[in-house]
């Protein structure tokens, strides 16, 4: 399925749309921050990497095979600019399992945008894409993302202790998940 024709997703305050190459500056503004990259287990983006990522994400619209990904820019409906992003990764097409994620520019935290955007994407995953199980992997120290998972109604299924090495720091992860029957339809409004 090519999902470009099904976008953007909208909530009362937000529009979730495909990235465009013109979003590179906004993407770089938060993806270049060490505080953001820390929870993504990778180095902060350079300006050049942000340009590459924006272009790659603009072209990612397939949803049919293991490894297909969708990353959407989170924007206010009434203002220009990218506040952050939400993403889905098709982990297992046959079992209809997908990983959900979100990253928000720290300057826009504390307004409920991450929860609103993630709820809209979860609803889209379950109701439109036919996902059966949605899960999130997050650093245990990322308390903001823990709260988002809990607000979405996801359950904590695992605590992986020191399972990933980020430079010189061992990171531990939580895995949260929900079945389509657990959350049902969620509009994100």
mmCIF file of N, CA, C and O in Angstrom, residues 5-55:
data_model
loop_
_atom_site.group_PDB
_atom_site.id
_atom_site.type_symbol
_atom_site.label_atom_id
_atom_site.label_comp_id
_atom_site.label_asym_id
_atom_site.label_seq_id
_atom_site.Cartn_x
_atom_site.Cartn_y
_atom_site.Cartn_z
ATOM 1 N N UNK A 5 -1.464 8.931 -0.272
ATOM 2 C CA UNK A 5 -2.805 9.445 -0.568
ATOM 3 C C UNK A 5 -3.690 9.529 0.674
ATOM 4 O O UNK A 5 -4.745 10.160 0.647
ATOM 5 N N UNK A 6 -3.265 8.912 1.782
ATOM 6 C CA UNK A 6 -4.045 8.912 3.013
ATOM 7 C C UNK A 6 -3.633 10.023 3.976
ATOM 8 O O UNK A 6 -4.182 10.129 5.075
ATOM 9 N N UNK A 7 -2.674 10.819 3.565
ATOM 10 C CA UNK A 7 -2.110 11.859 4.426
ATOM 11 C C UNK A 7 -2.506 13.241 3.919
ATOM 12 O O UNK A 7 -2.797 13.397 2.749
ATOM 13 N N UNK A 8 -2.485 14.240 4.762
ATOM 14 C CA UNK A 8 -2.016 14.251 6.155
ATOM 15 C C UNK A 8 -3.075 13.708 7.108
ATOM 16 O O UNK A 8 -4.252 13.641 6.793
ATOM 17 N N UNK A 9 -2.602 13.355 8.300
ATOM 18 C CA UNK A 9 -3.486 13.047 9.414
ATOM 19 C C UNK A 9 -3.659 14.339 10.185
ATOM 20 O O UNK A 9 -2.699 15.105 10.333
ATOM 21 N N UNK A 10 -4.844 14.595 10.675
ATOM 22 C CA UNK A 10 -5.049 15.828 11.431
ATOM 23 C C UNK A 10 -5.728 15.548 12.761
ATOM 24 O O UNK A 10 -6.486 14.573 12.901
ATOM 25 N N UNK A 11 -5.415 16.384 13.723
ATOM 26 C CA UNK A 11 -6.081 16.399 15.018
ATOM 27 C C UNK A 11 -6.616 17.815 15.196
ATOM 28 O O UNK A 11 -6.495 18.648 14.291
ATOM 29 N N UNK A 12 -7.160 18.109 16.337
ATOM 30 C CA UNK A 12 -7.686 19.455 16.551
ATOM 31 C C UNK A 12 -6.594 20.521 16.465
ATOM 32 O O UNK A 12 -6.853 21.636 16.018
ATOM 33 N N UNK A 13 -5.358 20.165 16.843
ATOM 34 C CA UNK A 13 -4.273 21.163 16.823
ATOM 35 C C UNK A 13 -3.174 20.871 15.826
ATOM 36 O O UNK A 13 -2.393 21.761 15.489
ATOM 37 N N UNK A 14 -3.061 19.625 15.371
ATOM 38 C CA UNK A 14 -1.878 19.208 14.622
ATOM 39 C C UNK A 14 -2.201 18.671 13.238
ATOM 40 O O UNK A 14 -3.290 18.164 12.988
ATOM 41 N N UNK A 15 -1.194 18.747 12.391
ATOM 42 C CA UNK A 15 -1.203 18.090 11.090
ATOM 43 C C UNK A 15 0.037 17.211 11.037
ATOM 44 O O UNK A 15 1.150 17.674 11.324
ATOM 45 N N UNK A 16 -0.155 15.939 10.691
ATOM 46 C CA UNK A 16 0.952 14.993 10.555
ATOM 47 C C UNK A 16 1.077 14.703 9.076
ATOM 48 O O UNK A 16 0.181 14.122 8.467
ATOM 49 N N UNK A 17 2.191 15.115 8.489
ATOM 50 C CA UNK A 17 2.364 15.021 7.044
ATOM 51 C C UNK A 17 3.718 14.437 6.715
ATOM 52 O O UNK A 17 4.609 14.372 7.566
ATOM 53 N N UNK A 18 3.867 14.023 5.463
ATOM 54 C CA UNK A 18 5.178 13.574 5.017
ATOM 55 C C UNK A 18 6.181 14.718 5.129
ATOM 56 O O UNK A 18 5.821 15.886 4.942
ATOM 57 N N UNK A 19 7.402 14.376 5.421
ATOM 58 C CA UNK A 19 8.473 15.367 5.392
ATOM 59 C C UNK A 19 8.708 15.802 3.955
ATOM 60 O O UNK A 19 8.383 15.072 3.014
ATOM 61 N N UNK A 20 9.261 16.978 3.791
ATOM 62 C CA UNK A 20 9.708 17.466 2.492
ATOM 63 C C UNK A 20 11.186 17.826 2.627
ATOM 64 O O UNK A 20 11.665 18.069 3.748
ATOM 65 N N UNK A 21 11.923 17.889 1.530
ATOM 66 C CA UNK A 21 13.321 18.327 1.636
ATOM 67 C C UNK A 21 13.450 19.715 2.285
ATOM 68 O O UNK A 21 14.445 19.993 2.951
ATOM 69 N N UNK A 22 12.425 20.542 2.170
ATOM 70 C CA UNK A 22 12.451 21.869 2.779
ATOM 71 C C UNK A 22 12.363 21.870 4.295
ATOM 72 O O UNK A 22 12.507 22.917 4.927
ATOM 73 N N UNK A 23 12.128 20.703 4.896
ATOM 74 C CA UNK A 23 12.046 20.594 6.357
ATOM 75 C C UNK A 23 13.407 20.375 7.013
ATOM 76 O O UNK A 23 13.481 20.233 8.234
ATOM 77 N N UNK A 24 14.466 20.367 6.237
ATOM 78 C CA UNK A 24 15.789 20.040 6.777
ATOM 79 C C UNK A 24 16.211 20.981 7.905
ATOM 80 O O UNK A 24 16.781 20.530 8.907
ATOM 81 N N UNK A 25 15.940 22.275 7.787
ATOM 82 C CA UNK A 25 16.333 23.214 8.848
ATOM 83 C C UNK A 25 15.607 22.915 10.154
ATOM 84 O O UNK A 25 16.217 22.912 11.225
ATOM 85 N N UNK A 26 14.296 22.680 10.076
ATOM 86 C CA UNK A 26 13.531 22.374 11.286
ATOM 87 C C UNK A 26 13.985 21.045 11.889
ATOM 88 O O UNK A 26 14.098 20.915 13.109
ATOM 89 N N UNK A 27 14.232 20.069 11.047
ATOM 90 C CA UNK A 27 14.709 18.765 11.506
ATOM 91 C C UNK A 27 16.060 18.911 12.210
ATOM 92 O O UNK A 27 16.268 18.379 13.307
ATOM 93 N N UNK A 28 16.957 19.658 11.600
ATOM 94 C CA UNK A 28 18.281 19.872 12.177
ATOM 95 C C UNK A 28 18.201 20.592 13.526
ATOM 96 O O UNK A 28 18.984 20.302 14.441
ATOM 97 N N UNK A 29 17.238 21.493 13.678
ATOM 98 C CA UNK A 29 17.122 22.278 14.911
ATOM 99 C C UNK A 29 17.001 21.394 16.147
ATOM 100 O O UNK A 29 17.546 21.731 17.205
ATOM 101 N N UNK A 30 16.313 20.269 16.042
ATOM 102 C CA UNK A 30 16.210 19.394 17.218
ATOM 103 C C UNK A 30 17.034 18.118 17.093
ATOM 104 O O UNK A 30 17.531 17.604 18.085
ATOM 105 N N UNK A 31 17.221 17.587 15.887
ATOM 106 C CA UNK A 31 17.989 16.354 15.725
ATOM 107 C C UNK A 31 19.491 16.584 15.939
ATOM 108 O O UNK A 31 20.230 15.620 16.102
ATOM 109 N N UNK A 32 19.930 17.819 15.951
ATOM 110 C CA UNK A 32 21.341 18.117 16.204
ATOM 111 C C UNK A 32 21.655 18.244 17.699
ATOM 112 O O UNK A 32 22.817 18.365 18.072
ATOM 113 N N UNK A 33 20.639 18.209 18.526
ATOM 114 C CA UNK A 33 20.835 18.388 19.964
ATOM 115 C C UNK A 33 21.270 17.080 20.625
ATOM 116 O O UNK A 33 20.603 16.048 20.475
ATOM 117 N N UNK A 34 22.368 17.095 21.380
ATOM 118 C CA UNK A 34 22.794 15.886 22.083
ATOM 119 C C UNK A 34 21.719 15.347 23.024
ATOM 120 O O UNK A 34 21.582 14.136 23.187
ATOM 121 N N UNK A 35 20.912 16.229 23.620
ATOM 122 C CA UNK A 35 19.858 15.780 24.537
ATOM 123 C C UNK A 35 18.777 14.978 23.812
ATOM 124 O O UNK A 35 18.136 14.118 24.412
ATOM 125 N N UNK A 36 18.569 15.237 22.534
ATOM 126 C CA UNK A 36 17.606 14.483 21.726
ATOM 127 C C UNK A 36 18.252 13.181 21.245
ATOM 128 O O UNK A 36 17.678 12.102 21.374
ATOM 129 N N UNK A 37 19.454 13.277 20.712
ATOM 130 C CA UNK A 37 20.138 12.099 20.165
ATOM 131 C C UNK A 37 20.393 11.041 21.235
ATOM 132 O O UNK A 37 20.408 9.848 20.940
ATOM 133 N N UNK A 38 20.567 11.467 22.464
ATOM 134 C CA UNK A 38 20.866 10.534 23.559
ATOM 135 C C UNK A 38 19.848 9.408 23.644
ATOM 136 O O UNK A 38 20.200 8.249 23.836
ATOM 137 N N UNK A 39 18.579 9.730 23.502
ATOM 138 C CA UNK A 39 17.539 8.717 23.627
ATOM 139 C C UNK A 39 17.297 7.958 22.330
ATOM 140 O O UNK A 39 16.491 7.042 22.288
ATOM 141 N N UNK A 40 17.994 8.330 21.277
ATOM 142 C CA UNK A 40 17.861 7.641 19.994
ATOM 143 C C UNK A 40 19.041 6.719 19.729
ATOM 144 O O UNK A 40 19.111 6.067 18.692
ATOM 145 N N UNK A 41 19.995 6.659 20.658
ATOM 146 C CA UNK A 41 21.164 5.791 20.573
ATOM 147 C C UNK A 41 21.929 5.983 19.265
ATOM 148 O O UNK A 41 22.287 5.033 18.580
ATOM 149 N N UNK A 42 22.173 7.242 18.950
ATOM 150 C CA UNK A 42 22.968 7.559 17.770
ATOM 151 C C UNK A 42 23.501 8.974 17.955
ATOM 152 O O UNK A 42 23.001 9.727 18.787
ATOM 153 N N UNK A 43 24.505 9.349 17.166
ATOM 154 C CA UNK A 43 25.043 10.694 17.299
ATOM 155 C C UNK A 43 24.030 11.758 16.850
ATOM 156 O O UNK A 43 23.113 11.474 16.065
ATOM 157 N N UNK A 44 24.225 12.958 17.345
ATOM 158 C CA UNK A 44 23.411 14.087 16.889
ATOM 159 C C UNK A 44 23.631 14.285 15.385
ATOM 160 O O UNK A 44 24.713 14.006 14.871
ATOM 161 N N UNK A 45 22.586 14.724 14.709
ATOM 162 C CA UNK A 45 22.690 14.932 13.257
ATOM 163 C C UNK A 45 23.530 16.154 12.913
ATOM 164 O O UNK A 45 23.472 17.170 13.598
ATOM 165 N N UNK A 46 24.258 16.034 11.836
ATOM 166 C CA UNK A 46 24.895 17.198 11.218
ATOM 167 C C UNK A 46 23.864 17.849 10.304
ATOM 168 O O UNK A 46 22.809 17.264 10.009
ATOM 169 N N UNK A 47 24.145 19.017 9.815
ATOM 170 C CA UNK A 47 23.239 19.692 8.870
ATOM 171 C C UNK A 47 23.062 18.822 7.623
ATOM 172 O O UNK A 47 21.947 18.650 7.137
ATOM 173 N N UNK A 48 24.155 18.261 7.132
ATOM 174 C CA UNK A 48 24.100 17.416 5.938
ATOM 175 C C UNK A 48 23.248 16.167 6.172
ATOM 176 O O UNK A 48 22.475 15.761 5.305
ATOM 177 N N UNK A 49 23.394 15.568 7.349
ATOM 178 C CA UNK A 49 22.599 14.369 7.659
ATOM 179 C C UNK A 49 21.113 14.725 7.735
ATOM 180 O O UNK A 49 20.270 13.950 7.275
ATOM 181 N N UNK A 50 20.788 15.876 8.288
ATOM 182 C CA UNK A 50 19.389 16.303 8.354
ATOM 183 C C UNK A 50 18.810 16.486 6.957
ATOM 184 O O UNK A 50 17.646 16.142 6.715
ATOM 185 N N UNK A 51 19.586 16.996 6.029
ATOM 186 C CA UNK A 51 19.128 17.132 4.646
ATOM 187 C C UNK A 51 18.845 15.761 4.039
ATOM 188 O O UNK A 51 17.827 15.559 3.372
ATOM 189 N N UNK A 52 19.752 14.807 4.271
ATOM 190 C CA UNK A 52 19.559 13.443 3.761
ATOM 191 C C UNK A 52 18.310 12.809 4.349
ATOM 192 O O UNK A 52 17.510 12.198 3.627
ATOM 193 N N UNK A 53 18.137 12.938 5.662
ATOM 194 C CA UNK A 53 17.007 12.312 6.346
ATOM 195 C C UNK A 53 15.692 12.910 5.857
ATOM 196 O O UNK A 53 14.730 12.177 5.595
ATOM 197 N N UNK A 54 15.633 14.227 5.717
ATOM 198 C CA UNK A 54 14.395 14.859 5.230
ATOM 199 C C UNK A 54 14.045 14.340 3.840
ATOM 200 O O UNK A 54 12.884 14.013 3.562
ATOM 201 N N UNK A 55 15.028 14.227 2.964
ATOM 202 C CA UNK A 55 14.782 13.735 1.603
ATOM 203 C C UNK A 55 14.361 12.263 1.621
ATOM 204 O O UNK A 55 13.431 11.863 0.906
#
